[in-house]
PDB file of C-alpha atoms in Angstrom:
ATOM      1  CA  MET A   1     -18.127 141.385 164.328  1.00 42.00           C
ATOM      2  CA  ASN A   2     -17.497 140.963 168.021  1.00 47.00           C
ATOM      3  CA  ASP A   3     -14.696 138.489 168.667  1.00 51.00           C
ATOM      4  CA  LYS A   4     -12.467 139.736 171.286  1.00 54.00           C
ATOM      5  CA  SER A   5     -10.109 137.111 170.027  1.00 63.00           C
ATOM      6  CA  ALA A   6      -9.204 139.194 167.074  1.00 83.00           C
ATOM      7  CA  LEU A   7      -8.008 142.324 169.541  1.00 93.00           C
ATOM      8  CA  THR A   8      -4.061 140.832 169.977  1.00 94.00           C
ATOM      9  CA  ALA A   9      -1.034 142.604 170.830  1.00 94.00           C
ATOM     10  CA  GLU A  10       0.157 143.484 167.138  1.00 95.00           C
ATOM     11  CA  ARG A  11      -3.266 144.435 166.070  1.00 96.00           C
ATOM     12  CA  VAL A  12      -2.960 146.878 168.865  1.00 96.00           C
ATOM     13  CA  ARG A  13       0.138 147.963 167.791  1.00 97.00           C
ATOM     14  CA  ALA A  14      -0.517 148.136 164.008  1.00 97.00           C
ATOM     15  CA  ASP A  15      -3.742 150.081 165.207  1.00 97.00           C
ATOM     16  CA  VAL A  16      -1.871 152.817 166.978  1.00 97.00           C
ATOM     17  CA  ALA A  17       1.057 152.479 164.329  1.00 97.00           C
ATOM     18  CA  GLU A  18      -1.602 153.155 161.094  1.00 97.00           C
ATOM     19  CA  LEU A  19      -2.444 156.604 163.319  1.00 96.00           C
ATOM     20  CA  LEU A  20       0.665 157.456 164.157  1.00 96.00           C
ATOM     21  CA  GLY A  21       1.753 156.878 159.930  1.00 96.00           C
ATOM     22  CA  ARG A  22       5.137 154.538 161.618  1.00 96.00           C
ATOM     23  CA  ASP A  23       5.955 151.340 161.773  1.00 97.00           C
ATOM     24  CA  PRO A  24       4.532 148.921 164.363  1.00 96.00           C
ATOM     25  CA  GLY A  25       7.955 147.742 165.219  1.00 95.00           C
ATOM     26  CA  SER A  26       9.551 151.198 165.942  1.00 96.00           C
ATOM     27  CA  ILE A  27       7.308 152.187 168.696  1.00 96.00           C
ATOM     28  CA  ASP A  28       8.306 152.086 172.088  1.00 96.00           C
ATOM     29  CA  PRO A  29       5.874 150.298 173.988  1.00 95.00           C
ATOM     30  CA  GLU A  30       6.639 152.701 177.187  1.00 96.00           C
ATOM     31  CA  GLU A  31       6.928 155.863 175.511  1.00 94.00           C
ATOM     32  CA  SER A  32       4.195 157.995 175.258  1.00 96.00           C
ATOM     33  CA  LEU A  33       2.130 157.593 172.463  1.00 97.00           C
ATOM     34  CA  LEU A  34       0.648 161.438 173.113  1.00 96.00           C
ATOM     35  CA  ASP A  35       4.790 162.782 172.762  1.00 96.00           C
ATOM     36  CA  LEU A  36       4.295 160.565 169.366  1.00 96.00           C
ATOM     37  CA  GLY A  37       1.369 162.716 168.238  1.00 95.00           C
ATOM     38  CA  LEU A  38      -1.298 160.774 169.251  1.00 96.00           C
ATOM     39  CA  ASP A  39      -4.280 162.940 170.151  1.00 95.00           C
ATOM     40  CA  SER A  40      -7.850 162.613 171.995  1.00 95.00           C
ATOM     41  CA  ILE A  41      -9.940 162.198 168.478  1.00 96.00           C
ATOM     42  CA  ARG A  42      -7.295 159.134 166.801  1.00 96.00           C
ATOM     43  CA  ILE A  43      -7.845 158.051 170.615  1.00 97.00           C
ATOM     44  CA  MET A  44     -11.391 158.192 170.353  1.00 97.00           C
ATOM     45  CA  SER A  45     -11.381 156.509 166.464  1.00 97.00           C
ATOM     46  CA  LEU A  46      -9.543 153.683 168.234  1.00 97.00           C
ATOM     47  CA  ILE A  47     -11.497 153.043 170.876  1.00 97.00           C
ATOM     48  CA  ASP A  48     -14.626 152.769 168.186  1.00 97.00           C
ATOM     49  CA  ARG A  49     -12.682 150.226 166.688  1.00 96.00           C
ATOM     50  CA  TRP A  50     -11.682 148.213 169.190  1.00 96.00           C
ATOM     51  CA  ARG A  51     -15.213 148.229 170.815  1.00 95.00           C
ATOM     52  CA  ALA A  52     -16.578 146.823 167.577  1.00 95.00           C
ATOM     53  CA  ALA A  53     -14.166 144.089 167.541  1.00 94.00           C
ATOM     54  CA  GLY A  54     -15.520 143.358 171.012  1.00 92.00           C
ATOM     55  CA  ALA A  55     -12.938 144.995 173.803  1.00 93.00           C
ATOM     56  CA  THR A  56     -14.674 146.951 176.574  1.00 92.00           C
ATOM     57  CA  VAL A  57     -12.482 149.982 177.375  1.00 94.00           C
ATOM     58  CA  GLU A  58     -13.264 153.595 177.811  1.00 95.00           C
ATOM     59  CA  TYR A  59     -11.750 156.688 177.121  1.00 97.00           C
ATOM     60  CA  PRO A  60      -9.942 157.560 180.515  1.00 96.00           C
ATOM     61  CA  ASP A  61      -8.638 153.785 180.748  1.00 93.00           C
ATOM     62  CA  LEU A  62      -6.188 154.953 177.576  1.00 96.00           C
ATOM     63  CA  ALA A  63      -5.720 158.246 178.634  1.00 94.00           C
ATOM     64  CA  GLU A  64      -4.384 158.039 182.059  1.00 93.00           C
ATOM     65  CA  ARG A  65      -1.711 155.753 181.340  1.00 96.00           C
ATOM     66  CA  PRO A  66      -0.545 156.633 176.778  1.00 97.00           C
ATOM     67  CA  GLU A  67       1.919 154.100 176.709  1.00 97.00           C
ATOM     68  CA  LEU A  68       1.312 150.773 174.335  1.00 96.00           C
ATOM     69  CA  ALA A  69       2.101 148.662 176.785  1.00 96.00           C
ATOM     70  CA  HIS A  70      -1.113 149.611 178.964  1.00 96.00           C
ATOM     71  CA  TRP A  71      -3.437 149.770 175.855  1.00 96.00           C
ATOM     72  CA  ILE A  72      -2.704 146.584 175.103  1.00 95.00           C
ATOM     73  CA  SER A  73      -3.192 145.010 178.922  1.00 94.00           C
ATOM     74  CA  VAL A  74      -6.251 147.062 178.724  1.00 94.00           C
ATOM     75  CA  VAL A  75      -7.806 146.052 175.399  1.00 95.00           C
ATOM     76  CA  THR A  76      -6.400 142.430 174.695  1.00 92.00           C
ATOM     77  CA  GLY A  77      -5.436 141.141 178.366  1.00 86.00           C
ATOM     78  CA  GLU A  78      -2.284 140.605 177.375  1.00 77.00           C
ATOM     79  CA  VAL A  79       0.823 141.684 178.073  1.00 71.00           C
ATOM     80  CA  ALA A  80       3.171 143.388 175.961  1.00 63.00           C
ATOM     81  CA  ALA A  81       6.463 142.064 174.724  1.00 60.00           C
TER      82      ALA A  81
END
């Protein structure tokens, strides 16, 4: 299904939390996801997942600023709360 409307801030947060093994609400939107344990392999798996849902996102878009708030903005166009 290529439905970018399915890509919400909540979905991005939940997908990241799932790969980190954390509660979605426990991730500070401005904290470095790399410091929390996210690595390049996991970032690529997220990119694949989000592309399948209709996002146009590239690795450098996420790697340059590995904060959840930035990723939500890139993937969904929404501003992270």
